[in-house]
Tab-separated table of C-alpha atoms in Angstrom:
chain	number	residue	atom	x	y	z
D	13	UNK	CA	-22.768	-57.106	34.250
D	14	UNK	CA	-22.756	-56.826	38.135
D	15	UNK	CA	-19.517	-55.808	39.500
D	16	UNK	CA	-18.302	-55.327	42.993
D	17	UNK	CA	-15.574	-52.639	42.903
D	18	UNK	CA	-13.440	-52.435	45.956
D	19	UNK	CA	-11.819	-49.033	46.425
D	20	UNK	CA	-14.217	-47.321	44.104
D	21	UNK	CA	-13.372	-43.814	45.266
D	22	UNK	CA	-9.533	-44.055	44.989
D	23	UNK	CA	-7.018	-42.694	42.630
D	24	UNK	CA	-7.577	-45.560	39.948
D	25	UNK	CA	-10.775	-46.980	41.347
D	26	UNK	CA	-12.775	-43.823	40.719
D	27	UNK	CA	-11.836	-43.957	37.022
D	28	UNK	CA	-12.841	-47.604	36.916
D	29	UNK	CA	-16.117	-46.653	38.470
D	30	UNK	CA	-16.711	-44.048	35.897
D	31	UNK	CA	-15.802	-46.216	32.898
D	32	UNK	CA	-17.914	-49.213	34.139
D	33	UNK	CA	-20.956	-46.900	34.601
D	34	UNK	CA	-20.559	-45.315	31.374
D	35	UNK	CA	-20.739	-48.646	29.789
D	36	UNK	CA	-24.039	-49.549	31.612
D	37	UNK	CA	-22.655	-52.000	34.229
D	38	UNK	CA	-24.260	-52.331	37.644
D	39	UNK	CA	-21.743	-51.578	40.275
D	40	UNK	CA	-21.649	-52.110	43.936
D	41	UNK	CA	-19.073	-49.554	45.184
D	42	UNK	CA	-17.225	-51.000	48.287
D	43	UNK	CA	-15.535	-48.275	50.341
D	44	UNK	CA	-14.728	-47.036	53.712
D	45	UNK	CA	-16.659	-43.763	53.190
D	46	UNK	CA	-19.867	-44.523	51.130
D	47	UNK	CA	-20.934	-40.761	51.250
D	48	UNK	CA	-17.995	-40.040	48.806
D	49	UNK	CA	-19.351	-42.218	46.029
D	50	UNK	CA	-21.006	-40.098	43.197
D	51	UNK	CA	-24.717	-40.680	43.086
D	52	UNK	CA	-25.794	-42.649	39.854
D	53	UNK	CA	-28.678	-44.902	39.062
D	54	UNK	CA	-26.422	-47.855	38.421
D	55	UNK	CA	-24.250	-47.726	41.655
D	56	UNK	CA	-24.829	-48.877	45.087
D	57	UNK	CA	-22.467	-47.535	47.700
D	58	UNK	CA	-21.654	-49.926	50.699
D	59	UNK	CA	-19.214	-49.512	53.438
D	60	UNK	CA	-16.630	-52.394	53.760
D	61	UNK	CA	-13.708	-53.488	55.822
D	62	UNK	CA	-11.467	-55.650	53.658
D	63	UNK	CA	-9.980	-57.055	56.929
D	64	UNK	CA	-13.294	-58.574	57.839
D	65	UNK	CA	-13.422	-61.645	55.385
D	66	UNK	CA	-16.951	-62.813	56.155
D	67	UNK	CA	-18.325	-59.216	55.942
D	68	UNK	CA	-16.541	-58.771	52.659
D	69	UNK	CA	-17.736	-62.119	51.219
D	70	UNK	CA	-21.379	-61.273	51.959
D	71	UNK	CA	-20.971	-57.977	50.031
D	72	UNK	CA	-19.263	-59.736	47.113
D	73	UNK	CA	-21.804	-62.450	46.848
D	74	UNK	CA	-24.218	-62.371	43.721
D	75	UNK	CA	-21.756	-60.508	41.465
D	76	UNK	CA	-20.387	-61.560	38.076
D	77	UNK	CA	-16.990	-60.363	38.949
D	78	UNK	CA	-15.055	-58.522	41.528
D	79	UNK	CA	-12.501	-55.614	40.638
D	80	UNK	CA	-10.055	-54.779	43.479
D	81	UNK	CA	-8.541	-51.286	43.465
D	82	UNK	CA	-7.483	-51.906	47.073
D	83	UNK	CA	-4.721	-49.986	48.557
D	84	UNK	CA	-3.550	-49.638	52.188
D	85	UNK	CA	-3.117	-45.973	53.425
D	86	UNK	CA	0.117	-44.710	52.132
D	87	UNK	CA	2.742	-44.175	54.705
D	88	UNK	CA	1.415	-46.199	57.564
D	89	UNK	CA	4.079	-47.958	59.260
D	90	UNK	CA	2.565	-51.402	58.713
D	91	UNK	CA	1.665	-50.598	55.046
D	92	UNK	CA	3.366	-53.827	53.774
D	93	UNK	CA	1.526	-56.198	56.198
D	94	UNK	CA	-1.679	-54.334	55.622
D	95	UNK	CA	-1.318	-54.804	51.733
D	96	UNK	CA	-0.527	-58.355	52.214
D	97	UNK	CA	-3.347	-59.032	54.625
D	98	UNK	CA	-5.866	-57.148	52.447
D	99	UNK	CA	-4.726	-59.252	49.323
D	100	UNK	CA	-5.141	-62.464	51.077
D	101	UNK	CA	-8.584	-61.483	52.493
D	102	UNK	CA	-9.990	-60.193	48.983
D	103	UNK	CA	-8.839	-63.564	47.443
D	104	UNK	CA	-10.516	-65.565	50.280
D	105	UNK	CA	-13.680	-63.431	50.300
D	106	UNK	CA	-13.978	-63.788	46.446
D	107	UNK	CA	-13.743	-67.492	46.640
D	108	UNK	CA	-16.117	-67.709	49.664
D	109	UNK	CA	-18.613	-65.593	47.814
D	110	UNK	CA	-18.412	-67.957	44.771
D	111	UNK	CA	-17.743	-65.017	42.368
D	112	UNK	CA	-16.402	-66.236	38.976
D	113	UNK	CA	-13.706	-63.658	38.391
D	114	UNK	CA	-11.259	-61.380	40.197
D	115	UNK	CA	-9.505	-58.524	38.387
D	116	UNK	CA	-6.854	-56.672	40.320
D	117	UNK	CA	-5.329	-53.182	39.838
D	118	UNK	CA	-1.685	-54.045	40.262
D	119	UNK	CA	1.311	-51.960	40.414
D	120	UNK	CA	4.267	-51.143	37.838
D	121	UNK	CA	6.879	-52.101	40.392
D	122	UNK	CA	6.456	-55.790	39.553
D	123	UNK	CA	7.195	-55.319	35.871
D	124	UNK	CA	10.346	-56.327	34.442
D	125	UNK	CA	12.930	-53.993	32.815
D	126	UNK	CA	14.799	-57.120	31.744
D	127	UNK	CA	14.138	-60.927	32.204
D	128	UNK	CA	14.077	-61.435	36.068
D	129	UNK	CA	14.849	-57.694	36.943
D	130	UNK	CA	11.936	-55.964	38.314
D	131	UNK	CA	11.369	-52.105	38.536
D	132	UNK	CA	10.958	-52.665	42.230
D	133	UNK	CA	14.342	-54.153	42.615
D	134	UNK	CA	16.299	-51.421	40.823
D	135	UNK	CA	18.664	-49.234	43.090
D	136	UNK	CA	16.902	-46.010	42.117
D	137	UNK	CA	13.322	-47.189	43.091
D	138	UNK	CA	11.741	-44.581	45.514
D	139	UNK	CA	12.052	-45.915	49.053
D	140	UNK	CA	8.648	-44.296	50.046
D	141	UNK	CA	6.862	-46.422	47.487
D	142	UNK	CA	8.804	-49.610	48.438
D	143	UNK	CA	6.367	-50.966	51.199
D	144	UNK	CA	3.244	-50.520	49.000
D	145	UNK	CA	4.918	-51.831	45.851
D	146	UNK	CA	6.184	-54.990	47.770
D	147	UNK	CA	2.703	-55.615	49.111
D	148	UNK	CA	1.262	-55.365	45.703
D	149	UNK	CA	3.960	-57.776	44.416
D	150	UNK	CA	2.651	-60.326	47.109
D	151	UNK	CA	-0.725	-59.883	45.790
D	152	UNK	CA	0.331	-61.060	42.412
D	153	UNK	CA	2.314	-63.933	44.184
D	154	UNK	CA	-0.669	-64.958	46.049
D	155	UNK	CA	-2.855	-65.029	42.798
D	156	UNK	CA	-0.255	-67.196	41.088
D	157	UNK	CA	-0.618	-69.729	43.947
D	158	UNK	CA	-4.399	-70.088	43.438
D	159	UNK	CA	-5.259	-73.274	41.574
D	160	UNK	CA	-8.704	-72.397	40.522
D	161	UNK	CA	-9.482	-68.748	40.949
D	162	UNK	CA	-9.980	-66.949	37.498
D	163	UNK	CA	-7.826	-63.856	38.160
D	164	UNK	CA	-6.311	-61.242	36.151
D	165	UNK	CA	-3.687	-58.551	37.371
D	166	UNK	CA	-3.377	-55.308	35.442
D	167	UNK	CA	-0.175	-53.449	36.028
D	168	UNK	CA	-0.109	-49.888	34.839
D	169	UNK	CA	2.712	-48.121	32.802
D	170	UNK	CA	5.449	-46.720	34.998
D	171	UNK	CA	3.793	-43.198	35.085
D	172	UNK	CA	-0.052	-43.164	35.524
D	173	UNK	CA	-1.789	-39.816	35.983
D	174	UNK	CA	-4.920	-37.924	34.886
D	175	UNK	CA	-5.188	-37.435	31.162
D	176	UNK	CA	-7.433	-38.202	28.259
D	177	UNK	CA	-9.569	-41.239	27.194
D	178	UNK	CA	-8.216	-42.238	23.973
D	179	UNK	CA	-8.662	-45.993	23.797
D	180	UNK	CA	-5.426	-46.300	22.121
D	181	UNK	CA	-2.564	-48.027	23.755
D	182	UNK	CA	-0.266	-51.009	23.641
D	183	UNK	CA	-0.485	-54.150	25.744
D	184	UNK	CA	2.223	-56.186	27.225
D	185	UNK	CA	2.700	-59.108	29.596
D	186	UNK	CA	5.621	-59.024	32.230
D	187	UNK	CA	7.972	-56.612	30.860
D	188	UNK	CA	7.404	-52.854	30.942
D	189	UNK	CA	5.994	-51.203	27.793
D	190	UNK	CA	7.948	-48.171	26.594
D	191	UNK	CA	7.901	-45.977	23.679
D	192	UNK	CA	10.888	-45.214	21.255
D	193	UNK	CA	12.277	-42.761	23.651
D	194	UNK	CA	12.000	-45.111	26.821
D	195	UNK	CA	9.077	-43.483	28.266
D	196	UNK	CA	6.324	-45.494	29.919
D	197	UNK	CA	3.016	-43.693	30.517
D	198	UNK	CA	-0.625	-44.217	30.559
D	199	UNK	CA	-3.633	-42.019	31.643
D	200	UNK	CA	-5.966	-43.044	34.450
D	201	UNK	CA	-8.781	-42.868	31.920
D	202	UNK	CA	-7.192	-45.430	29.661
D	203	UNK	CA	-6.246	-47.712	32.292
D	204	UNK	CA	-9.784	-47.941	33.243
D	205	UNK	CA	-10.712	-48.576	29.574
D	206	UNK	CA	-8.210	-51.473	29.525
D	207	UNK	CA	-9.610	-52.889	32.838
D	208	UNK	CA	-13.316	-52.730	31.639
D	209	UNK	CA	-12.231	-54.213	28.277
D	210	UNK	CA	-10.668	-57.246	30.031
D	211	UNK	CA	-13.940	-57.498	32.048
D	212	UNK	CA	-16.035	-57.532	29.066
D	213	UNK	CA	-13.914	-59.605	26.926
D	214	UNK	CA	-11.348	-61.642	28.823
D	215	UNK	CA	-7.952	-62.231	27.089
D	216	UNK	CA	-5.696	-62.515	30.180
D	217	UNK	CA	-7.348	-65.214	32.243
D	218	UNK	CA	-4.976	-66.207	35.174
D	219	UNK	CA	-2.254	-63.829	33.734
D	220	UNK	CA	-0.786	-60.246	34.478
D	221	UNK	CA	-0.594	-57.771	31.689
D	222	UNK	CA	0.450	-54.133	31.310
D	223	UNK	CA	-0.237	-51.230	29.072
D	224	UNK	CA	1.276	-48.032	27.913
D	225	UNK	CA	1.193	-45.689	24.917
């Protein structure tokens, strides 16, 4: 499958890139710094500006799917707006390029701890993460407003960090997945497994889902 991966060198995107390549997919890595993309026979590195819709649409054209691991620079004063603008541009460019599917790396902040109560809205949610999490929440809202786009939004567990690729985890929908002790965690490697599983065998068309051990 031919994949356009936005943010292929990022915290999560780099692991999605590795998983996709390991499974034999052709990947166009769309990044700000192409020289940072690892050399591989199945990958093409291209410089992209997600805030230039026409340029982005041209780069997305001809692919079977787009995976967005986009994230604005953490700590920038206008991070929320840049997240929102980036989300709108990625959606618009995917549609303009006539790519069939858009899979999005989401955040845990939009997951519910109880019906109607998001992690993002809890009083102990870290303030330094709020702008980015709120922007990611808007990405999900924008997707839900799309009448025709075939999208999927994958929220990680509350804790996502480097670990092992086990291929063993539990899936959920809008509420956070926890173990018997209330922990919610997933490795970056297994998050990537779930994303490429969804790419290859779609089970969450026009839906958000999540995962944890």
